[in-house]
Coordinates of C-alpha atoms in Angstrom, one line a residue:
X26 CA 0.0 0.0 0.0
X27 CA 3.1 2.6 0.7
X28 CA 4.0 2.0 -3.2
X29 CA 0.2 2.9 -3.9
X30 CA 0.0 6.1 -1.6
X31 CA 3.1 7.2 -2.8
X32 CA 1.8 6.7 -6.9
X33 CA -1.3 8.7 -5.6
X34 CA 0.3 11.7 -4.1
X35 CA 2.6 12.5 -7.2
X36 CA 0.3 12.1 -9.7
X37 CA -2.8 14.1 -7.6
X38 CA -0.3 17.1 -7.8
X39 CA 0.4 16.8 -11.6
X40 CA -3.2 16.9 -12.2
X41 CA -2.7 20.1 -10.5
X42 CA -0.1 21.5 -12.6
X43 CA -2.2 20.3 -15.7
X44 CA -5.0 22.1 -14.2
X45 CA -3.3 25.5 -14.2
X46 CA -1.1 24.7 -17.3
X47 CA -5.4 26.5 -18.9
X48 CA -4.6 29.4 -18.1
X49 CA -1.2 30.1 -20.1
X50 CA -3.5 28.8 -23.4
X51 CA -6.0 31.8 -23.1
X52 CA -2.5 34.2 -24.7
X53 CA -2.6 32.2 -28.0
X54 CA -6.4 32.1 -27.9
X55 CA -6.1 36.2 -27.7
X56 CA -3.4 35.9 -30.6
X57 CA -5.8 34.0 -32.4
X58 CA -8.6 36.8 -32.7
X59 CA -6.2 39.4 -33.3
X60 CA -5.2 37.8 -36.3
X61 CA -8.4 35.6 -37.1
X62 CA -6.5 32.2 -36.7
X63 CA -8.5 29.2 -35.4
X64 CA -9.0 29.0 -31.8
X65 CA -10.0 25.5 -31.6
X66 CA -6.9 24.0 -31.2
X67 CA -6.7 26.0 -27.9
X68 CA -10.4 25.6 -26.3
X69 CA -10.1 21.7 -26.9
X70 CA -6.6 22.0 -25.4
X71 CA -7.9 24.3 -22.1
X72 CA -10.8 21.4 -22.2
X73 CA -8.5 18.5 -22.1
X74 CA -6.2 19.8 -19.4
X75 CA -8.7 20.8 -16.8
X76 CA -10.8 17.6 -17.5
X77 CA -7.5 15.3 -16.9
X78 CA -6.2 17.7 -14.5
X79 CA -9.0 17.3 -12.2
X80 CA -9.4 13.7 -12.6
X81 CA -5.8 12.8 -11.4
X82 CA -6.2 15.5 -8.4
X83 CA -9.0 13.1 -7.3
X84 CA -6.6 11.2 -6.6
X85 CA -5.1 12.1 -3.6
X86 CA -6.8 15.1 -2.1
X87 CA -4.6 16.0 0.5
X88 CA -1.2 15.0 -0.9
X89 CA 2.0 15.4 0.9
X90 CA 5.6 14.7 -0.9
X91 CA 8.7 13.3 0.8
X92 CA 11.8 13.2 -1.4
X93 CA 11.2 10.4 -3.5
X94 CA 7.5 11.3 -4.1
X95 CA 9.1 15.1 -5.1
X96 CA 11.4 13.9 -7.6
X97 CA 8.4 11.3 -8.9
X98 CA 6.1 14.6 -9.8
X99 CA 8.5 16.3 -10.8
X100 CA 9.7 14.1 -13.6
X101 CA 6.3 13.3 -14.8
X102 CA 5.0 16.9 -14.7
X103 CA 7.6 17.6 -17.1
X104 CA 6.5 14.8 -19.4
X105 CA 3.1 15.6 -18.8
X106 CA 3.3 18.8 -19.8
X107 CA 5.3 17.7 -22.4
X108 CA 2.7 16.1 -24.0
X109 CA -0.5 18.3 -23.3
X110 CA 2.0 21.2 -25.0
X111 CA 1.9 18.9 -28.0
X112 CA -1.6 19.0 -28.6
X113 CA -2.2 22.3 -30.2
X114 CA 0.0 21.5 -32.7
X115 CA -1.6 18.3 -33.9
X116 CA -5.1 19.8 -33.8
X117 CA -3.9 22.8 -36.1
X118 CA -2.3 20.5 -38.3
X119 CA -5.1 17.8 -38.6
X120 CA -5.8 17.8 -42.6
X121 CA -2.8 19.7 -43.5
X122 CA 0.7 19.0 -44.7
X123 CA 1.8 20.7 -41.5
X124 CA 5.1 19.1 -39.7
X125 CA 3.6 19.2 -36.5
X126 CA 0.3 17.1 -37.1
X127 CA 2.6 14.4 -36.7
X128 CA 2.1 12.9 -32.6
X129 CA 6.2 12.6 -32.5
X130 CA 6.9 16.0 -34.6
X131 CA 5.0 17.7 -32.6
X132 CA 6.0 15.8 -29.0
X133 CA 9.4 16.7 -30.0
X134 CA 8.7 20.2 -30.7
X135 CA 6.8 20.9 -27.2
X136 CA 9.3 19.4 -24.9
X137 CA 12.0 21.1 -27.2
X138 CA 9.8 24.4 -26.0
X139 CA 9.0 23.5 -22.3
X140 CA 13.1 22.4 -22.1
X141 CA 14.1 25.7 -23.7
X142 CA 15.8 23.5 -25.9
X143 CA 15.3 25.6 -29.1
X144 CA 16.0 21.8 -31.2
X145 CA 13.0 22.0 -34.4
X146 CA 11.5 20.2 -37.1
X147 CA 10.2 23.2 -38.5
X148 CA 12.2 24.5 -41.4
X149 CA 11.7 28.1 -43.3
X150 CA 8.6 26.6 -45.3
X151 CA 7.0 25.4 -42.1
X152 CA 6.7 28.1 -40.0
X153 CA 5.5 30.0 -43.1
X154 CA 2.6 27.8 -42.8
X155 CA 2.1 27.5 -39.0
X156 CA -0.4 31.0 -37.6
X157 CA 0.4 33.6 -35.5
X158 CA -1.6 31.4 -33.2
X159 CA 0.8 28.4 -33.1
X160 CA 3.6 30.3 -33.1
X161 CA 2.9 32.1 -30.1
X162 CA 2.1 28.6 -28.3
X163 CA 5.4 27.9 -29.3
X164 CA 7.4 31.0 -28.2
X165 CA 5.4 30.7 -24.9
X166 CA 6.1 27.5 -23.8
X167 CA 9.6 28.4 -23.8
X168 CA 8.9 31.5 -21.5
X169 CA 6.9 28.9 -19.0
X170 CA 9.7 26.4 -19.0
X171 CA 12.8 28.9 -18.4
X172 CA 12.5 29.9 -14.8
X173 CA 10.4 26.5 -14.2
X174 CA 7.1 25.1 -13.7
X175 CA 7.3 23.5 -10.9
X176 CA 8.8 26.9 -9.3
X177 CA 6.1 29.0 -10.8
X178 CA 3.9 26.2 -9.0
X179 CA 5.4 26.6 -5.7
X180 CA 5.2 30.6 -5.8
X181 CA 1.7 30.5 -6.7
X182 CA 0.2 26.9 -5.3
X183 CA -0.1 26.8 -1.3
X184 CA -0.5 23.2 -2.0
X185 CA 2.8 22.7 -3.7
X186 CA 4.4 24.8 -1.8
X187 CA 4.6 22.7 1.3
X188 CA 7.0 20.8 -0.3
X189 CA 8.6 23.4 -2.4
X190 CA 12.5 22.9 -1.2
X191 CA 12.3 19.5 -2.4
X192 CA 10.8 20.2 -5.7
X193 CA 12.7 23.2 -6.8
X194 CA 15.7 21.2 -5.9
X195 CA 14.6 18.8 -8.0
X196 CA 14.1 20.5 -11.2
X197 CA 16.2 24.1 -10.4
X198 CA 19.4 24.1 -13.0
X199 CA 22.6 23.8 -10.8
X200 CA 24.0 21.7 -8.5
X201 CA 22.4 23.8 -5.4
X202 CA 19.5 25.6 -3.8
X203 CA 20.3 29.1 -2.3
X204 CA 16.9 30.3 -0.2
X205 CA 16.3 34.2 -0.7
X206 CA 14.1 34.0 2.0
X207 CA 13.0 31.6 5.1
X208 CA 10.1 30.8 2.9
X209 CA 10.6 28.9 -0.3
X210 CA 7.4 30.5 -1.7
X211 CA 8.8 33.8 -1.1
X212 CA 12.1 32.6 -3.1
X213 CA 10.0 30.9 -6.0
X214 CA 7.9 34.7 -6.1
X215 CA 11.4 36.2 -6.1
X216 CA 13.0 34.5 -9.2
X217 CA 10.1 34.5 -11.0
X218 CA 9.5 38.3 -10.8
X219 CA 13.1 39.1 -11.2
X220 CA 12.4 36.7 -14.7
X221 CA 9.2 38.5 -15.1
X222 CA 10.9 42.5 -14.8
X223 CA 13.4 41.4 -17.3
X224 CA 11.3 40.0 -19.8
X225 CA 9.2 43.0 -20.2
X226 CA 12.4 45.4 -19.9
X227 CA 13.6 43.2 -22.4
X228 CA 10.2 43.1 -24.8
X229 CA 10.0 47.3 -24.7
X230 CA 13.1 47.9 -25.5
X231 CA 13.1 45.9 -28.9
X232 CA 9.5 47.5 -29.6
X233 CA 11.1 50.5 -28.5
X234 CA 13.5 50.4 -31.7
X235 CA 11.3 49.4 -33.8
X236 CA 8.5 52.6 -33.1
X237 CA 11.9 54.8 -33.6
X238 CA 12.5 53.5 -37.2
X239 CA 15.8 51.1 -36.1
X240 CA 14.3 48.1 -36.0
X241 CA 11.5 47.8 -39.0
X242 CA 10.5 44.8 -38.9
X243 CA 10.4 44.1 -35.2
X244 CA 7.3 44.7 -34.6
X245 CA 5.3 44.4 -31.3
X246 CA 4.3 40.7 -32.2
X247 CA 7.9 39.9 -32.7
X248 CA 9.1 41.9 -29.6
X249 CA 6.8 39.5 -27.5
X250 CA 7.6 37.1 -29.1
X251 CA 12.0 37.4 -29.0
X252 CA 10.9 38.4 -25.4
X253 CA 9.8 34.9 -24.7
X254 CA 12.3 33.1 -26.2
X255 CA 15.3 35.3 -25.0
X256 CA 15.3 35.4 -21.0
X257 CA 14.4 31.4 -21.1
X258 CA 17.6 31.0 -23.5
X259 CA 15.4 29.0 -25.8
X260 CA 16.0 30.3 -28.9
X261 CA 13.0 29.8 -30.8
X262 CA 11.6 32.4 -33.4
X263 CA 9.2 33.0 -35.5
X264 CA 11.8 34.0 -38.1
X265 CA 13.4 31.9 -40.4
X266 CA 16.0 33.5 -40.2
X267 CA 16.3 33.5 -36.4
X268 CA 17.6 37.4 -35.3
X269 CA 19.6 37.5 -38.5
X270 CA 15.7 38.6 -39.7
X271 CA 16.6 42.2 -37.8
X272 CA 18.7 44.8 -37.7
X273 CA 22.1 45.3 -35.8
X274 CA 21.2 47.1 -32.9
X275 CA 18.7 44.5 -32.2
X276 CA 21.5 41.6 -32.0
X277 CA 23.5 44.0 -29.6
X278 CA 20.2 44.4 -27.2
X279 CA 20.1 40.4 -27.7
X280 CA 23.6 39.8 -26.3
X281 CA 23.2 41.0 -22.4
X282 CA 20.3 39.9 -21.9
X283 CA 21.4 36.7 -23.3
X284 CA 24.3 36.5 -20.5
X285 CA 21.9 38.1 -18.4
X286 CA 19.8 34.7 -18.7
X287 CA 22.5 32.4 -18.1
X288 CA 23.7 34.2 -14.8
X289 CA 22.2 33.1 -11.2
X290 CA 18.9 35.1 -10.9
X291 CA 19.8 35.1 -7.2
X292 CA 22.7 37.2 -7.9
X293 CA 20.2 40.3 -9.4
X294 CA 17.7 40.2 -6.1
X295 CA 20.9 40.4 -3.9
X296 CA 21.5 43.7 -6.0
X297 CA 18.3 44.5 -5.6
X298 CA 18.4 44.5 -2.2
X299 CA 21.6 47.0 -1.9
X300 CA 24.1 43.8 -2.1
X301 CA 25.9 44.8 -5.5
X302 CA 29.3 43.3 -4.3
X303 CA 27.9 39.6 -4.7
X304 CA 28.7 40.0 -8.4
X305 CA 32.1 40.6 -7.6
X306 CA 32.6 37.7 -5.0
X307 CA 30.8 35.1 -6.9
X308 CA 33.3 32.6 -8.2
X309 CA 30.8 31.0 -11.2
X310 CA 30.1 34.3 -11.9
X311 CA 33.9 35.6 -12.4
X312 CA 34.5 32.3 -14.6
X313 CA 31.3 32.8 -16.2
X314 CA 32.1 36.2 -17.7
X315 CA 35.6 35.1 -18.4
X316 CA 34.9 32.3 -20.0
X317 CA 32.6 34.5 -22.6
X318 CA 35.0 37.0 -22.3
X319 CA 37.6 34.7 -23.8
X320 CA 36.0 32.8 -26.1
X321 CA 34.1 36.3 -27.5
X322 CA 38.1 37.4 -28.3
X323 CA 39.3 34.2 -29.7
X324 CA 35.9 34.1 -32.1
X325 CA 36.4 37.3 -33.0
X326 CA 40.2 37.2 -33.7
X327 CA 39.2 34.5 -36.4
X328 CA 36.7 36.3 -38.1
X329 CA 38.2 39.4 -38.3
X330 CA 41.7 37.9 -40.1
X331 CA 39.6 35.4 -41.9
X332 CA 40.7 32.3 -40.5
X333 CA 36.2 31.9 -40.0
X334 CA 34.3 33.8 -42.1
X335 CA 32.4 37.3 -41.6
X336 CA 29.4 38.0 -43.2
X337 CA 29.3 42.1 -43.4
X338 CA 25.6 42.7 -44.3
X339 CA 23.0 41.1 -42.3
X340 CA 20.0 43.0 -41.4
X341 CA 20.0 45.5 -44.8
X342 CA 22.9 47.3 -43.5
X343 CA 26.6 46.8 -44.0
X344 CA 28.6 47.1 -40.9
X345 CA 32.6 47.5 -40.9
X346 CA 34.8 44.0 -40.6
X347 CA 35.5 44.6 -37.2
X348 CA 32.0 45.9 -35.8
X349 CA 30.9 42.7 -37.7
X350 CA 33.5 40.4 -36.0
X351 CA 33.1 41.9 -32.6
X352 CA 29.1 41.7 -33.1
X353 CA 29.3 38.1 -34.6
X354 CA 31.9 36.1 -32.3
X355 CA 29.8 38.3 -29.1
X356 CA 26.5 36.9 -30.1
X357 CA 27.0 33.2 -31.0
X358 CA 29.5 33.1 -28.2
X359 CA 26.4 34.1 -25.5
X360 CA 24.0 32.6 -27.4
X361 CA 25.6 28.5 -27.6
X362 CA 27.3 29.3 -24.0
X363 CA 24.3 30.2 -22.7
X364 CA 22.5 27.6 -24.8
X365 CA 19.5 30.4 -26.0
X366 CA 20.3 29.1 -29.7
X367 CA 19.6 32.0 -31.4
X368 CA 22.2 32.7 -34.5
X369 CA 22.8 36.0 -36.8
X370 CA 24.6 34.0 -39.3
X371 CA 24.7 30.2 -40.4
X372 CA 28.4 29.6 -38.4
X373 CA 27.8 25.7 -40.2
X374 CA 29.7 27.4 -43.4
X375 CA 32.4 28.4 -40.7
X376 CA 36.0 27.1 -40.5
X377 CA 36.4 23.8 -38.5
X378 CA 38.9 26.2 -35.9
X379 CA 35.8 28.5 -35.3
X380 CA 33.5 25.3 -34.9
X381 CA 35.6 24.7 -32.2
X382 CA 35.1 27.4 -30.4
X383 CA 32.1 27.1 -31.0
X384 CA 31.9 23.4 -29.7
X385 CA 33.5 24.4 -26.4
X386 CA 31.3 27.1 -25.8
X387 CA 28.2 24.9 -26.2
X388 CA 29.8 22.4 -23.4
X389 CA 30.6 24.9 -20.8
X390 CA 26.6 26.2 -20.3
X391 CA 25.3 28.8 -18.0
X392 CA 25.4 29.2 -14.0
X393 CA 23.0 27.5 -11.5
X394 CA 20.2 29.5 -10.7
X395 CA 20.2 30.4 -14.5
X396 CA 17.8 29.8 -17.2
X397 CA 20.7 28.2 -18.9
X398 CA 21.4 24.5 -20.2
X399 CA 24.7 22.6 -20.5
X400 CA 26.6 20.9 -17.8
X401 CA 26.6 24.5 -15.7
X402 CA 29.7 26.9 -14.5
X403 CA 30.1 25.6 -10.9
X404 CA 30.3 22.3 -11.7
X405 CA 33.4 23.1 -14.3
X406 CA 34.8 25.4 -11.4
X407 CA 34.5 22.4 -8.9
X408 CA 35.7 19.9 -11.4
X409 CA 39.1 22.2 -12.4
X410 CA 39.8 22.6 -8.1
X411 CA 39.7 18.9 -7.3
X412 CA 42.0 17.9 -10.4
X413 CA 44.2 20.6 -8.7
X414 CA 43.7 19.3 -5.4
X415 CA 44.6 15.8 -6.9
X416 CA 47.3 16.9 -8.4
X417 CA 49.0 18.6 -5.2
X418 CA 48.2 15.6 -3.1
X419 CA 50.0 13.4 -5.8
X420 CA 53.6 14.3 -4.6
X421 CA 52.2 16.0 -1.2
X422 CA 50.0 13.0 0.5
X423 CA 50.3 14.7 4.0
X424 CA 48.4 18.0 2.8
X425 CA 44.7 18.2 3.4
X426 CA 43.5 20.7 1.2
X427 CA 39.8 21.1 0.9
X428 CA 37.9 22.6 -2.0
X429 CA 36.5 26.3 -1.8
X430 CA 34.3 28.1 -3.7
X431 CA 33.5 32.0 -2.6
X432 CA 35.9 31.4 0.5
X433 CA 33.4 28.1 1.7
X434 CA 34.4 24.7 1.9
X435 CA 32.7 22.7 -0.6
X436 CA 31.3 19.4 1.1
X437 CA 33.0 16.0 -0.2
X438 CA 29.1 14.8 -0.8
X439 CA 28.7 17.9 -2.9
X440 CA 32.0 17.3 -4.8
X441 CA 30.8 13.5 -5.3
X442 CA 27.8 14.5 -6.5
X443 CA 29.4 16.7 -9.2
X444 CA 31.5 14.4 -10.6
X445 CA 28.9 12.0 -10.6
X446 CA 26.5 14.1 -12.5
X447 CA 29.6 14.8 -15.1
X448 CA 30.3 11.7 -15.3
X449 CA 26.4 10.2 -16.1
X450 CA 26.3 13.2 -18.4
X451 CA 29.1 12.0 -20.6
X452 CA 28.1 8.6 -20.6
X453 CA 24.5 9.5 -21.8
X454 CA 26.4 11.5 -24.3
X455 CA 28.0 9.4 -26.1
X456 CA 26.2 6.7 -25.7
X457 CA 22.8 8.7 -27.7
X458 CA 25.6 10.0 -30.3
X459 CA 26.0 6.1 -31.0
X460 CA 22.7 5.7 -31.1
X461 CA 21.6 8.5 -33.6
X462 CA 24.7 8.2 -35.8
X463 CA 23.0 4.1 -36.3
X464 CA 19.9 4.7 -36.5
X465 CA 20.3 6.9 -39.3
X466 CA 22.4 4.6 -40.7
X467 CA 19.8 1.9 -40.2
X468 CA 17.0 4.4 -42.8
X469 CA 20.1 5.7 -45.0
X470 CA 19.5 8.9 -44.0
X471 CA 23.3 10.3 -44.6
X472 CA 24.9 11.9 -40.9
X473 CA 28.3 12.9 -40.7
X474 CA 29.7 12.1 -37.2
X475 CA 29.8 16.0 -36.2
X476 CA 26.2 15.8 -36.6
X477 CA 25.0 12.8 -34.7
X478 CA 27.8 14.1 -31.8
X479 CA 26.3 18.2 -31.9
X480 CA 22.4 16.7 -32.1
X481 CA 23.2 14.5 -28.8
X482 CA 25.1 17.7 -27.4
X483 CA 22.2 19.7 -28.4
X484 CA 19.5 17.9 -26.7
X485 CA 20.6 16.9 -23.9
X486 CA 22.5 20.4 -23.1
X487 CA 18.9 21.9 -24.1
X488 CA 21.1 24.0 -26.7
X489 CA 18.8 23.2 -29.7
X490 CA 21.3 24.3 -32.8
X491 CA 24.1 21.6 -33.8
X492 CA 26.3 21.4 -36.9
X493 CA 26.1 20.3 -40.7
X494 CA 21.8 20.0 -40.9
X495 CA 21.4 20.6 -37.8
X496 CA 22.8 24.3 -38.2
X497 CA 21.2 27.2 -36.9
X498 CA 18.8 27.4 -40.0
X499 CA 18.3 23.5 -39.9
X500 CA 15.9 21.2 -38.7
X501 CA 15.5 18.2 -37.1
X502 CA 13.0 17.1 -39.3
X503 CA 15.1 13.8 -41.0
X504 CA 16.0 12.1 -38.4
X505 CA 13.8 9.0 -37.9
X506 CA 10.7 9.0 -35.3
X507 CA 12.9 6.5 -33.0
X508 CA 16.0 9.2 -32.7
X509 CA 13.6 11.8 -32.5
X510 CA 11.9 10.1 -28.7
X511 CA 15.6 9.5 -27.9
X512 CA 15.8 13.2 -28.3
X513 CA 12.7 13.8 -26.4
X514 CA 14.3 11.8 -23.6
X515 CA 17.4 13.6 -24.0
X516 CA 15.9 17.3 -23.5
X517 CA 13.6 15.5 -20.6
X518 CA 16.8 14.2 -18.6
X519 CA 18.7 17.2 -19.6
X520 CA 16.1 20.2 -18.2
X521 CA 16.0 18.4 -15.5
X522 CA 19.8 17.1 -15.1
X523 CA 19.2 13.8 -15.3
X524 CA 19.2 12.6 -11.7
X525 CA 15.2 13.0 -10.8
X526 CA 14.3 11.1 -14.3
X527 CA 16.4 8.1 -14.0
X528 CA 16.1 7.5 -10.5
X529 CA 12.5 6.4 -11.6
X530 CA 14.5 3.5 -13.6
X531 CA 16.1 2.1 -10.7
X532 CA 14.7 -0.5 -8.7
X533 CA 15.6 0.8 -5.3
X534 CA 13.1 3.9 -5.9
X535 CA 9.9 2.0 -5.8
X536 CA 11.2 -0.5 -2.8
X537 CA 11.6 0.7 0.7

C-alpha cells in the first residue's frame, strides 16, 4: 500500500499542474482573434487539461511529498506537460501538410519548448505555414519552462508549496539551492518576478527600436515574441532567419540579456536588495564572464583575419569587418554558451577552428540558478579545483586541502555529487551520439559524425542548434521518429539534469 499512496500523491499534484497549465493557453487564444486564426486547437486544449487535471487530483486530495514522491512529480510533470504542449499542434495540423500534425513532430517540438531546448523540425517553409496562433504557443512554452514550472507552482500553489524545497531542488538548473528568503514560496515569487521585470524590460526595449525606425521589422508581435524566447535562452523564433531577420542594434540588445539569462537570478535580487558586491565575489560568476569573455576574443580574432568567415551585411545594413566580428563572435558566443540558440549567421559554413570554439562554448553552459542548459559553470569550477587538489596531493599526501568556492568549503558529498552528474552526463552523451549516428544509418539517412555528436550535445544540453543539418537554419525534421523520442528523452533528462528522471529507472526507488 506505501508504493500505492506514494503513486497517488505525485500524480494528484500533476493533475494540479495540468489544471493550471489553462490558463497560459488563453494568450494564443487572444493571438488568435487578433489575427483571425483558429482558436479551436486551444479551447479543446484548455478542455482537455482541466478535465485530466481534475481527474488525477481526485486522486489524492490531501497529498504530501517526501523526497522520492518530489522527484516522482516532478519528472512526470515535465513529461506531462510535455505532451498536453503537444496537442495544439496536432489539432492545427489535422488535414494539413503541416510538420507538426505528426504525434512525434509535434511531441518533439513541445518538450524542445518547455526544455528551452530551441531543437526544431520546423524548417523556413513550415513556419510560413504555421499562424500567429501556433507560433505564439510555441514561443510561450519556452517563456513557462525557463524559470520552471514546478517553481512558478510553488510561488503561486499553497498546495505545492509545502513541499517546495524539495521540488525546486529537484528540477532548479545547478547543483544547489540558495533560499532568498525563510520561505521557499517567497524565493519561487522572487525569481520569478526578477524573470518576469526582465522579460518585459527586455520586450519594450526591442518595440522600443522598432516605433523609432531602427528596427522595421520588429514589430510588437515579434518583440513579444523574441521576449519569450530570449530570457528562457530557448532560442526559438518565428523568423526563419532567427535574429539574422533584424537589424544590428537588435543583435547587440540580444547579447546581455542573453548573459543576463544564463547568470544566477539570485545574484540580481541580492543587488536589488543594496548587495551589489555579490557579483564581484561570486566565483561562477567571475568564470562565467571570463569564460565569454575569452571565447568572444578568440571568435572574434578569427573572423576578423579570416581564418572563419564574416558576413558584413545582415539586417539590410553593412557594418565595418571589425564591428561585424566583434558583433558576430559576441552573439553566438552568448547565445551556444548560454545555450538560447539563437544565431545571426549560419556559423555551419564556418571554418572547423571557429566550430571549435564554437563546440567548447556549447559544453561549458550557464550558471545555476540560471535559465541556462549545458553541464553549468560551478560544476566546471568544482571539477578544475579537485584535479588541482589531486594533483597537489599526488607528490604532497600529508596536505589536506579542501575545495573552496567564494571562501566556503565545498562538502566532499557535494564534490561526489558533481563528478557524478559529469560523469552520467558523458556517458549518456556518447552513448545517444551512438545511437543516432546508427539509426540513421539503419534508414540511409546520410549523418556525418559532427552531426550525430552536436544533435546528442544539443538535446541533452537543451542547446537546440548543432552542426552540418542541424545548423542554426536547420531542422530536425530527417531524423527517424525512434531518434527523435531518444531526443525527447534527452531534453527531458537534460532540463531536469538527469538525476530525478532516472532515478525512476532504478529499482531501489519504488522498494523501501
Amino acid at each position: 500500500m506505501r508504493l500505492r499512496t506514494e503513486w497517488r500523491a505525485s500524480f494528484a499534484l500533476v493533475g494540479t499542474v495540468l489544471k493550471y497549465l489553462s490558463v497560459p493557453l488563453v494568450i494564443p487564444i487572444v493571438v488568435a482573434f487578433i489575427y483571425g486564426d483558429s482558436v479551436f486547437p486551444f479551447v479543446a486544449t484548455i478542455a482537455l487539461t482541466i478535465a485530466v487535471g481534475h481527474g488525477l487530483e481526485q486522486l489524492d486530495l490531501e497529498p504530501d511529498l517526501q523526497i522520492r514522491e518530489a522527484m516522482l512529480f516532478v519528472a512526470i510533470s515535465w513529461l506531462a506537460v510535455a505532451a498536453v504542449g503537444a496537442v495544439p499542434y496536432v489539432l492545427a495540423g489535422w488535414g494539413t501538410e503541416s510538420t507538426l500534425a505528426d504525434p512525434v513532430n509535434a511531441l518533439f517540438e513541445s518538450m524542445s519548448g518547455f526544455t528551452t531546448t530551441g531543437a526544431t523540425v520546423l524548417g523556413e517553409i513550415s513556419l510560413e505555414r504555421h499562424s500567429h496562433a501556433v507560433m505564439m504557443w510555441r514561443q510561450l512554452t519556452q517563456w513557462l519552462g525557463g524559470m520552471g514550472i514546478i517553481v512558478l507552482m510553488v510561488a503561486i500553489l499553497p498546495e505545492v508549496a509545502v513541499s517546495g524545497a524539495q521540488l525546486i531542488e529537484s528540477e532548479a538548473p545547478g547543483p544547489e539551492l540558495q533560499k532568498l528568503t525563510p520561505r521557499i514560496a517567497e524565493t519561487a515569487q522572487i525569481l520569478w518576478l526578477v524573470y518576469f521585470a526582465f522579460t518585459a524590460i527586455y520586450i519594450a526595449l526591442l518595440y522600443g527600436f522598432h516605433l523609432v525606425g531602427m528596427a522595421p521589422n520588429m514589430g510588437l508581435y515579434n518583440a513579444i515574441a523574441h521576449g519569450f524566447t530570449t530570457l528562457p535562452t530557448g532560442g526559438f523564433s518565428p523568423e526563419a532567419d532567427s535574429v539574422a531577420a533584424f537589424s544590428a542594434i537588435v543583435q547587440w540588445t540580444a547579447i546581455p540579456f542573453m548573459i543576463i539569462a544564463g547568470t544566477n537570478f539570485a545574484l540580481f535580487w541580492h543587488v536589488f536588495s543594496g548587495e551589489g558586491n555579490r557579483f564581484v565575489r561570486n566565483t561562477e560568476f567571475r568564470a562565467y564572464i571570463a569564460a565569454i569573455a575569452g571565447l568572444t576574443v578568440l571568435l572574434a580574432g578569427m573572423l576578423y583575419s579570416g581564418t572563419a568567415p564574416a558576413l558584413a551585411g545582415l539586417g539590410g545594413v553593412t557594418e565595418g569587418i571589425l564591428e561585424n566580428s566583434l558583433r558576430q563572435s559576441t552573439f553566438q558566443i552568448a547565445s551556444l554558451l548560454t545555450s538560447t540558440g539563437y544565431a545571426t549567421s549560419d556559423f555551419v559554413e564556418w571554418s572547423s577552428t571557429g566550430k571549435i570554439v564554437l563546440l567548447f562554448a556549447m559544453l561549458v553552459g550557464g550558471s545555476a540558478g540560471s535559465t541556462g542548459g549545458g553541464v553549468k559553470v560551478v560544476r566546471w569550477v568544482i571539477i578544475f579545483k579537485v584535479l588541482r587538489r589531486e594533483l597537489l596531493t599526488a607528490s604532497h599526501p600529508e596536505v589536506v586541502r579542501p575545495v573552496r568556492l567564494g571562501g566556503n568549503v565545498v562538502d566532499e558529498d557535494a564534490i561526489r555529487g558533481v563528478l557524478g552528474f559529469t560523469f552520467m552526463y558523458l556517458i549518456i552523451f556518447a552513448v545517444a551520439t551512438l545511437f543516432i549516428a546508427l539509426d540513421a544509418s539503419r534508414i540511409g539517412y546520410t549523418l556525418t559524425p559532427l552531426e550525430a555528436f552536436s544533435a546528442s550535445l544539443a538535446t541533452i544540453g537543451n542547446i537546440g542548434p548543432g552542426f552540418g543539418s542541424l545548423g542554426p537554419f536547420g531542422s530536425y525534421l530527417e531524423f527517424p521518429d525512434s531518434s527523435k523520442l531518444l531526443m525527447v528523452f534527452l531534453m527531458w533528462i537534460g532540463r531536469l539534469e538527469i538525476i530525478p528522471v532516472l532515478v525512476l529507472f532504478t529499482g531501489n526507488f519504488w522498494t523501501r
